């Protein structure tokens, strides 16, 4: 029966005669249009980030940690152009390998990116599920595959960017996984479209250089996490360059919730 | 002068179209599906970041079936295309064959995912494991769907087979 089925499908379709040139031309035209839309989308996020930057500077001058509520209200409102509305979909593919993370970051925040000495190997295959505190490797369908993580500098400031699967040990939705992982200090905020967000600003103790580190972790509806962490120093723990990190929580949130990380 | 992508697309489109025609059962939708697939591969092929596609043919085939399944999940997929693609008006040459008509009727009775499993297994000649990987299913689910699809289509396919036997190698 199986051979018969194969033969039938083969015979029935063998002499189909589509206009191949027209199909390819149409596919290329649609592909170019898609690429233009993607480029425009990335530029929109960058523009939104730039627009928010002015507010961020004012807020950070008035007191670093007080910016939290105002920052997040911009990026997590339902109408925000940077929010991803995605429900019940298969996990997207990543738009880059780990080595491409700094360059993608620089496409959102134009600036000079460089690998940090001693951390020359951005990691592909990053999977917190396989770490000791993770939920263990999962073969459940519908879960994202391994992700990427990279440490680098942006205009001299330390940045860590990671896109990784969220941990199925905490539940089936982005919100459950966010609340499962979040500490009581940071809490977890639902984002329009089914995602969830954790963010914080932390001042390290003197032994760790008194650096200020801003951190955003976005749990996407398709069960990825996008983590962005930026310090006001050349590393996370020393060489303070300015009183505050170069990006506000709102800017990091806009970047983390953008589609730029995914195909 | 053709680009590398265009060379690839010209070489792969006939096979993609065969799968698309079996999945859609209709020429215009199959053409639309192939062009959407090529558009997705084009974007991936030309992206600035990340590694090139390891296996473009497999990537394109996976994109095709996923695009088909996504479209079928949307409400609009229940609408039939009719006059939106008028550039080749006239009778559908693909429908001229009794074998094809019988095949379309048999496949139309299947769920889109079952139909996809059947096409990948028996037209693309993929293993159960490969089909499972491309569709995000377990191997058991692929076997079950494949068996169910064959059982449901067997009467029609048997009749078609008898009719088409003279054409078979």
Short mmCIF file of C-alpha atoms in Angstrom, two decimals:
data_model
loop_
_atom_site.label_atom_id
_atom_site.label_comp_id
_atom_site.label_asym_id
_atom_site.label_seq_id
_atom_site.Cartn_x
_atom_site.Cartn_y
_atom_site.Cartn_z
CA UNK A 1 0.00 0.00 0.00
CA UNK A 2 2.79 2.38 0.88
CA UNK A 3 4.57 1.84 -2.43
CA UNK A 4 1.28 2.26 -4.24
CA UNK A 5 0.69 5.54 -2.45
CA UNK A 6 4.14 6.82 -3.33
CA UNK A 7 3.69 5.81 -6.95
CA UNK A 8 0.27 7.42 -7.16
CA UNK A 9 1.45 10.71 -5.71
CA UNK A 10 4.42 10.66 -8.04
CA UNK A 11 2.41 9.89 -11.17
CA UNK A 12 -0.31 12.38 -10.34
CA UNK A 13 2.12 15.25 -9.94
CA UNK A 14 4.88 14.27 -12.32
CA UNK A 15 3.71 16.30 -15.29
CA UNK A 16 2.29 19.32 -13.55
CA UNK A 17 3.50 22.26 -15.53
CA UNK A 18 3.60 25.44 -13.48
CA UNK A 19 5.21 28.61 -14.77
CA UNK A 20 8.43 28.24 -12.78
CA UNK A 21 9.93 31.57 -13.83
CA UNK A 22 6.78 33.44 -12.80
CA UNK A 23 6.62 31.65 -9.45
CA UNK A 24 10.25 32.44 -8.67
CA UNK A 25 9.84 36.06 -9.73
CA UNK A 26 6.75 36.34 -7.54
CA UNK A 27 8.52 34.74 -4.60
CA UNK A 28 11.50 37.05 -4.92
CA UNK A 29 9.24 40.10 -5.14
CA UNK A 30 7.33 39.04 -2.03
CA UNK A 31 10.59 38.29 -0.25
CA UNK A 32 11.95 41.74 -1.02
CA UNK A 33 8.76 43.30 0.31
CA UNK A 34 9.00 41.21 3.48
CA UNK A 35 12.59 42.24 3.99
CA UNK A 36 11.71 45.92 3.59
CA UNK A 37 8.98 45.55 6.20
CA UNK A 38 11.41 43.84 8.60
CA UNK A 39 14.00 46.55 8.12
CA UNK A 40 11.36 49.19 8.70
CA UNK A 41 10.24 47.37 11.86
CA UNK A 42 13.74 47.34 13.30
CA UNK A 43 14.14 51.02 12.47
CA UNK A 44 10.82 51.71 14.23
CA UNK A 45 12.07 50.07 17.41
CA UNK A 46 15.30 52.04 17.21
CA UNK A 47 13.31 55.24 16.68
CA UNK A 48 11.05 54.40 19.62
CA UNK A 49 14.09 53.76 21.76
CA UNK A 50 15.63 57.06 20.66
CA UNK A 51 12.37 58.85 21.46
CA UNK A 52 12.23 57.34 24.90
CA UNK A 53 15.87 58.19 25.52
CA UNK A 54 15.12 61.83 26.20
CA UNK A 55 12.65 60.91 28.92
CA UNK A 56 15.14 58.44 30.31
CA UNK A 57 17.88 61.00 30.65
CA UNK A 58 15.58 63.37 32.54
CA UNK A 59 14.38 60.57 34.79
CA UNK A 60 17.83 59.22 35.53
CA UNK A 61 19.05 62.69 36.47
CA UNK A 62 16.27 62.91 39.01
CA UNK A 63 17.20 59.62 40.67
CA UNK A 64 18.18 56.34 39.13
CA UNK A 65 15.76 53.83 40.56
CA UNK A 66 12.75 56.10 40.54
CA UNK A 67 12.47 55.72 36.79
CA UNK A 68 11.07 52.20 36.96
CA UNK A 69 7.34 52.83 36.88
CA UNK A 70 7.42 55.56 34.24
CA UNK A 71 9.80 53.58 32.08
CA UNK A 72 7.73 50.46 31.96
CA UNK A 73 4.42 52.20 31.40
CA UNK A 74 5.66 53.22 27.96
CA UNK A 75 6.68 49.81 26.73
CA UNK A 76 4.05 47.63 28.31
CA UNK A 77 0.96 49.57 27.36
CA UNK A 78 -1.28 47.65 24.96
CA UNK A 79 -0.76 50.06 22.11
CA UNK A 80 3.01 50.10 22.27
CA UNK A 81 4.56 49.52 18.89
CA UNK A 82 7.37 47.59 20.51
CA UNK A 83 5.14 45.03 22.21
CA UNK A 84 4.86 41.66 20.52
CA UNK A 85 1.31 40.33 20.18
CA UNK A 86 1.64 36.62 19.66
CA UNK A 87 -0.46 33.84 21.11
CA UNK A 88 -0.58 30.10 20.62
CA UNK A 89 2.12 30.06 18.01
CA UNK A 90 5.06 27.74 17.53
CA UNK A 91 8.32 29.21 18.82
CA UNK A 92 10.03 31.44 16.30
CA UNK A 93 13.52 30.82 15.02
CA UNK A 94 16.32 33.08 16.18
CA UNK A 95 17.43 35.79 13.78
CA UNK A 96 21.11 35.37 14.60
CA UNK A 97 23.82 33.15 15.96
CA UNK A 98 25.59 34.24 19.14
CA UNK A 99 28.37 35.93 17.20
CA UNK A 100 25.77 38.17 15.56
CA UNK A 101 24.19 39.35 18.82
CA UNK A 102 26.42 42.45 19.33
CA UNK A 103 25.80 43.59 15.77
CA UNK A 104 22.05 43.12 16.13
CA UNK A 105 22.14 45.04 19.41
CA UNK A 106 23.97 47.84 17.59
CA UNK A 107 21.26 47.90 14.92
CA UNK A 108 18.79 48.80 17.69
CA UNK A 109 21.12 51.05 19.66
CA UNK A 110 23.57 52.50 17.14
CA UNK A 111 27.02 52.52 18.68
CA UNK A 112 30.35 50.74 18.70
CA UNK A 113 30.27 47.17 19.94
CA UNK A 114 33.30 45.10 20.90
CA UNK A 115 33.95 41.69 22.39
CA UNK A 116 35.17 41.79 26.01
CA UNK A 117 38.66 40.35 26.50
CA UNK A 118 38.29 37.00 28.22
CA UNK A 119 34.76 36.54 26.88
CA UNK A 120 35.66 36.09 23.26
CA UNK A 121 33.31 33.20 22.71
CA UNK A 122 29.64 34.14 22.53
CA UNK A 123 27.76 30.92 23.14
CA UNK A 124 25.39 29.18 20.78
CA UNK A 125 23.31 26.38 22.25
CA UNK A 126 22.67 28.31 25.47
CA UNK A 127 19.97 26.46 27.38
CA UNK A 128 19.19 27.30 31.02
CA UNK A 129 16.96 24.21 31.14
CA UNK A 130 20.03 22.02 31.23
CA UNK A 131 21.67 23.92 34.08
CA UNK A 132 21.54 22.63 37.65
CA UNK A 133 18.68 24.92 38.71
CA UNK A 134 16.80 24.57 35.46
CA UNK A 135 13.88 22.32 34.76
CA UNK A 136 16.06 19.88 32.87
CA UNK A 137 16.21 19.27 29.14
CA UNK A 138 12.79 19.06 27.63
CA UNK A 139 11.59 17.10 24.63
CA UNK A 140 8.12 18.59 24.85
CA UNK A 141 6.86 19.78 21.54
CA UNK A 142 6.22 23.47 21.16
CA UNK A 143 9.19 24.46 23.31
CA UNK A 144 11.96 26.65 21.87
CA UNK A 145 15.32 25.10 21.16
CA UNK A 146 18.59 26.26 22.71
CA UNK A 147 19.39 29.95 22.51
CA UNK A 148 22.35 32.32 22.44
CA UNK A 149 24.21 34.49 24.93
CA UNK A 150 26.89 37.13 24.39
CA UNK A 151 28.86 39.54 26.59
CA UNK A 152 30.23 42.62 24.86
CA UNK A 153 30.67 46.33 25.26
CA UNK A 154 28.58 49.04 23.68
CA UNK A 155 30.44 52.35 23.49
CA UNK A 156 32.60 50.96 26.27
CA UNK A 157 29.73 49.90 28.60
CA UNK A 158 29.29 46.26 29.56
CA UNK A 159 26.26 44.55 28.00
CA UNK A 160 24.97 41.02 28.27
CA UNK A 161 22.31 39.90 25.80
CA UNK A 162 20.74 36.46 25.82
CA UNK A 163 17.86 34.86 23.99
CA UNK A 164 17.06 31.53 25.59
CA UNK A 165 14.17 29.14 26.18
CA UNK A 166 12.13 29.83 29.29
CA UNK A 167 11.98 27.11 31.89
CA UNK A 168 9.05 24.67 31.53
CA UNK A 169 9.46 23.70 35.18
CA UNK A 170 7.45 26.76 36.14
CA UNK A 171 4.40 26.32 33.93
CA UNK A 172 3.10 26.39 30.41
CA UNK A 173 2.72 30.12 29.78
CA UNK A 174 5.08 33.06 29.71
CA UNK A 175 3.37 34.59 32.74
CA UNK A 176 3.63 31.43 34.83
CA UNK A 177 7.29 30.99 33.97
CA UNK A 178 8.04 34.63 34.70
CA UNK A 179 6.31 34.51 38.09
CA UNK A 180 7.97 31.20 38.86
CA UNK A 181 11.43 32.57 38.28
CA UNK A 182 11.05 36.14 39.49
CA UNK A 183 12.10 37.06 42.98
CA UNK A 184 9.76 38.90 45.30
CA UNK A 185 11.97 41.98 44.86
CA UNK A 186 11.51 42.36 41.15
CA UNK A 187 8.02 40.97 40.68
CA UNK A 188 6.66 40.16 37.26
CA UNK A 189 4.54 42.29 35.00
CA UNK A 190 2.19 40.97 32.33
CA UNK A 191 2.72 42.48 28.90
CA UNK A 192 -0.02 43.01 26.33
CA UNK A 193 -0.11 40.09 23.92
CA UNK A 194 0.67 37.32 26.38
CA UNK A 195 4.25 38.04 27.37
CA UNK A 196 5.64 38.95 30.77
CA UNK A 197 8.47 41.13 31.98
CA UNK A 198 10.90 41.35 34.86
CA UNK A 199 13.10 44.41 35.26
CA UNK A 200 15.31 45.86 37.90
CA UNK A 201 18.03 48.35 38.62
CA UNK A 202 20.65 47.16 41.04
CA UNK A 203 23.58 48.96 42.67
CA UNK A 204 26.37 46.55 43.44
CA UNK A 205 28.14 46.78 46.81
CA UNK A 206 31.55 48.47 47.01
CA UNK A 207 33.28 45.10 46.84
CA UNK A 208 31.76 44.75 43.41
CA UNK A 209 32.73 48.22 42.27
CA UNK A 210 29.48 50.03 43.16
CA UNK A 211 28.38 49.62 39.58
CA UNK A 212 24.76 50.19 38.62
CA UNK A 213 23.27 47.44 36.50
CA UNK A 214 19.93 47.62 34.70
CA UNK A 215 18.30 44.33 33.82
CA UNK A 216 15.28 43.42 31.70
CA UNK A 217 14.04 39.92 30.99
CA UNK A 218 11.12 39.53 28.61
CA UNK A 219 9.20 36.25 28.50
CA UNK A 220 7.74 35.99 25.03
CA UNK A 221 4.36 34.34 24.42
CA UNK A 222 6.13 31.67 22.35
CA UNK A 223 8.21 30.76 25.41
CA UNK A 224 11.54 32.39 24.67
CA UNK A 225 13.20 34.84 27.03
CA UNK A 226 15.11 37.91 25.87
CA UNK A 227 17.46 39.18 28.55
CA UNK A 228 19.34 42.46 28.34
CA UNK A 229 21.67 43.66 31.07
CA UNK A 230 23.74 46.81 30.96
CA UNK A 231 26.17 48.29 33.44
CA UNK A 232 27.50 51.80 33.91
CA UNK A 233 30.97 50.29 33.91
CA UNK A 234 33.27 48.61 31.48
CA UNK A 235 32.38 45.32 33.16
CA UNK A 236 29.45 44.40 35.36
CA UNK A 237 31.54 44.99 38.49
CA UNK A 238 34.14 47.66 37.90
CA UNK A 239 35.49 50.56 35.90
CA UNK A 240 32.50 52.86 36.39
CA UNK A 241 32.27 55.21 33.42
CA UNK A 242 29.22 57.36 34.20
CA UNK A 243 26.78 57.69 37.11
CA UNK A 244 24.12 55.69 35.28
CA UNK A 245 24.08 52.97 32.61
CA UNK A 246 23.64 54.24 29.05
CA UNK A 247 20.10 52.89 28.69
CA UNK A 248 16.98 53.29 30.79
CA UNK A 249 14.74 50.38 31.67
CA UNK A 250 12.26 51.67 29.10
CA UNK A 251 14.85 51.56 26.36
CA UNK A 252 15.96 48.08 27.32
CA UNK A 253 12.33 46.97 27.47
CA UNK A 254 11.62 48.32 24.00
CA UNK A 255 14.64 46.47 22.67
CA UNK A 256 13.85 43.22 24.49
CA UNK A 257 10.25 43.16 23.31
CA UNK A 258 11.13 43.90 19.70
CA UNK A 259 10.82 41.26 16.98
CA UNK A 260 14.37 41.94 15.83
CA UNK A 261 15.71 38.89 17.69
CA UNK A 262 13.59 36.45 15.74
CA UNK A 263 13.00 35.41 12.16
CA UNK B 1 22.40 37.43 -14.33
CA UNK B 2 20.62 35.25 -11.79
CA UNK B 3 21.42 35.39 -8.12
CA UNK B 4 22.38 32.33 -6.12
CA UNK B 5 18.94 32.35 -4.52
CA UNK B 6 17.20 32.48 -7.91
CA UNK B 7 19.25 29.52 -9.12
CA UNK B 8 18.21 27.58 -6.05
CA UNK B 9 14.57 28.62 -6.41
CA UNK B 10 14.42 27.64 -10.08
CA UNK B 11 15.82 24.22 -9.25
CA UNK B 12 13.55 23.56 -6.24
CA UNK B 13 10.28 25.13 -7.33
CA UNK B 14 9.02 22.18 -9.40
CA UNK B 15 9.25 19.86 -6.39
CA UNK B 16 7.82 22.49 -4.05
CA UNK B 17 4.94 22.96 -6.45
CA UNK B 18 4.19 19.23 -6.51
CA UNK B 19 3.91 19.19 -2.74
CA UNK B 20 1.92 22.42 -2.73
CA UNK B 21 -0.52 21.10 -5.31
CA UNK B 22 -1.16 17.95 -3.28
CA UNK B 23 -1.59 19.95 -0.08
CA UNK B 24 -3.88 22.57 -1.56
CA UNK B 25 -5.63 20.47 -4.23
CA UNK B 26 -5.94 23.56 -6.36
CA UNK B 27 -3.59 25.35 -8.72
CA UNK B 28 -3.98 28.97 -7.63
CA UNK B 29 -3.60 28.21 -3.94
CA UNK B 30 -0.61 26.02 -4.71
CA UNK B 31 1.03 28.85 -6.65
CA UNK B 32 0.34 31.24 -3.80
CA UNK B 33 1.79 28.79 -1.28
CA UNK B 34 4.96 28.30 -3.33
CA UNK B 35 5.49 32.04 -3.68
CA UNK B 36 4.96 32.62 0.05
CA UNK B 37 7.46 29.87 0.76
CA UNK B 38 10.03 31.31 -1.62
CA UNK B 39 9.54 34.73 -0.02
CA UNK B 40 10.31 33.32 3.43
CA UNK B 41 13.36 31.48 2.20
CA UNK B 42 14.51 34.63 0.37
CA UNK B 43 14.39 36.65 3.60
CA UNK B 44 16.25 33.98 5.53
CA UNK B 45 18.76 33.53 2.70
CA UNK B 46 19.61 37.25 2.64
CA UNK B 47 19.52 38.14 6.31
CA UNK B 48 22.42 40.11 7.75
CA UNK B 49 22.92 38.12 10.92
CA UNK B 50 23.66 34.51 11.61
CA UNK B 51 24.84 31.52 9.67
CA UNK B 52 23.61 30.56 6.21
CA UNK B 53 20.92 27.90 5.87
CA UNK B 54 22.50 24.48 6.34
CA UNK B 55 20.16 22.63 4.01
CA UNK B 56 18.18 25.04 1.82
CA UNK B 57 16.07 22.33 0.18
CA UNK B 58 14.94 20.93 3.53
CA UNK B 59 14.43 24.44 4.90
CA UNK B 60 12.22 25.35 1.94
CA UNK B 61 10.19 22.15 2.25
CA UNK B 62 9.66 22.76 5.97
CA UNK B 63 8.70 26.37 5.31
CA UNK B 64 6.18 25.19 2.72
CA UNK B 65 4.34 22.76 4.99
CA UNK B 66 4.40 25.14 7.95
CA UNK B 67 3.05 27.97 5.82
CA UNK B 68 0.31 25.66 4.56
CA UNK B 69 -0.64 24.55 8.06
CA UNK B 70 -0.60 28.11 9.41
CA UNK B 71 -2.83 29.29 6.60
CA UNK B 72 -5.26 26.46 7.22
CA UNK B 73 -5.56 27.46 10.85
CA UNK B 74 -6.64 30.92 9.86
CA UNK B 75 -10.30 31.49 9.19
CA UNK B 76 -9.66 32.92 5.76
CA UNK B 77 -8.30 29.63 4.58
CA UNK B 78 -11.82 28.29 4.26
CA UNK B 79 -12.40 30.75 1.42
CA UNK B 80 -11.64 29.51 -2.05
CA UNK B 81 -9.50 31.60 -4.34
CA UNK B 82 -11.37 32.45 -7.52
CA UNK B 83 -10.60 35.64 -9.45
CA UNK B 84 -7.67 37.07 -7.57
CA UNK B 85 -5.06 35.45 -9.76
CA UNK B 86 -6.40 36.04 -13.27
CA UNK B 87 -3.20 35.97 -15.25
CA UNK B 88 -3.75 32.41 -16.42
CA UNK B 89 -7.48 32.24 -16.95
CA UNK B 90 -8.87 29.08 -18.44
CA UNK B 91 -9.29 25.46 -17.49
CA UNK B 92 -6.92 24.04 -14.92
CA UNK B 93 -4.76 21.56 -16.82
CA UNK B 94 -4.01 19.80 -13.55
CA UNK B 95 -7.67 18.97 -13.15
CA UNK B 96 -7.84 17.27 -16.51
CA UNK B 97 -6.61 13.99 -15.20
CA UNK B 98 -9.04 11.54 -13.64
CA UNK B 99 -6.25 10.34 -11.44
CA UNK B 100 -5.65 13.81 -10.10
CA UNK B 101 -9.35 14.36 -9.53
CA UNK B 102 -9.57 11.16 -7.53
CA UNK B 103 -6.45 12.04 -5.62
CA UNK B 104 -7.71 15.50 -4.78
CA UNK B 105 -10.99 14.02 -3.58
CA UNK B 106 -9.16 11.52 -1.40
CA UNK B 107 -6.83 14.09 0.10
CA UNK B 108 -9.61 16.61 0.63
CA UNK B 109 -11.18 14.25 3.16
CA UNK B 110 -8.10 14.44 5.37
CA UNK B 111 -7.22 16.96 8.05
CA UNK B 112 -4.51 19.36 6.82
CA UNK B 113 -1.94 17.85 9.17
CA UNK B 114 -2.74 14.30 8.05
CA UNK B 115 -2.47 15.42 4.43
CA UNK B 116 0.88 17.02 5.19
CA UNK B 117 2.16 13.84 6.80
CA UNK B 118 1.06 11.85 3.77
CA UNK B 119 2.80 14.20 1.34
CA UNK B 120 6.02 14.30 3.30
CA UNK B 121 6.10 10.55 3.81
CA UNK B 122 5.09 9.40 0.34
CA UNK B 123 5.91 12.18 -2.08
CA UNK B 124 9.00 13.56 -0.38
CA UNK B 125 9.94 10.07 0.82
CA UNK B 126 10.98 11.27 4.26
CA UNK B 127 11.37 8.94 7.20
CA UNK B 128 9.00 9.03 10.15
CA UNK B 129 11.71 10.73 12.19
CA UNK B 130 12.30 13.42 9.57
CA UNK B 131 8.59 14.16 9.27
CA UNK B 132 8.30 14.34 13.05
CA UNK B 133 11.17 16.82 13.24
CA UNK B 134 9.82 19.05 10.49
CA UNK B 135 6.31 19.18 11.87
CA UNK B 136 7.19 19.31 15.55
CA UNK B 137 5.37 16.05 16.28
CA UNK B 138 6.42 12.88 18.02
CA UNK B 139 7.28 9.90 15.85
CA UNK B 140 4.30 8.06 17.28
CA UNK B 141 1.99 10.86 16.24
CA UNK B 142 3.41 10.76 12.72
CA UNK B 143 2.88 7.01 12.50
CA UNK B 144 -0.69 7.33 13.77
CA UNK B 145 -1.54 10.14 11.40
CA UNK B 146 0.09 8.36 8.49
CA UNK B 147 -1.83 5.15 9.20
CA UNK B 148 -5.10 7.01 9.64
CA UNK B 149 -4.57 8.95 6.42
CA UNK B 150 -3.84 5.77 4.49
CA UNK B 151 -6.88 4.01 5.92
CA UNK B 152 -9.18 6.86 5.02
CA UNK B 153 -7.87 7.27 1.52
CA UNK B 154 -7.34 3.61 0.72
CA UNK B 155 -10.63 3.00 -1.13
CA UNK B 156 -10.16 6.00 -3.37
CA UNK B 157 -6.47 5.41 -3.82
CA UNK B 158 -7.04 1.75 -4.69
CA UNK B 159 -9.48 2.75 -7.39
CA UNK B 160 -7.09 5.38 -8.66
CA UNK B 161 -4.25 2.90 -8.61
CA UNK B 162 -6.18 0.47 -10.73
CA UNK B 163 -6.94 3.23 -13.20
CA UNK B 164 -3.41 4.51 -13.25
CA UNK B 165 -1.61 1.19 -13.23
CA UNK B 166 -0.68 1.51 -16.85
CA UNK B 167 1.17 4.74 -16.04
CA UNK B 168 3.12 3.33 -13.14
CA UNK B 169 6.74 2.38 -13.59
#
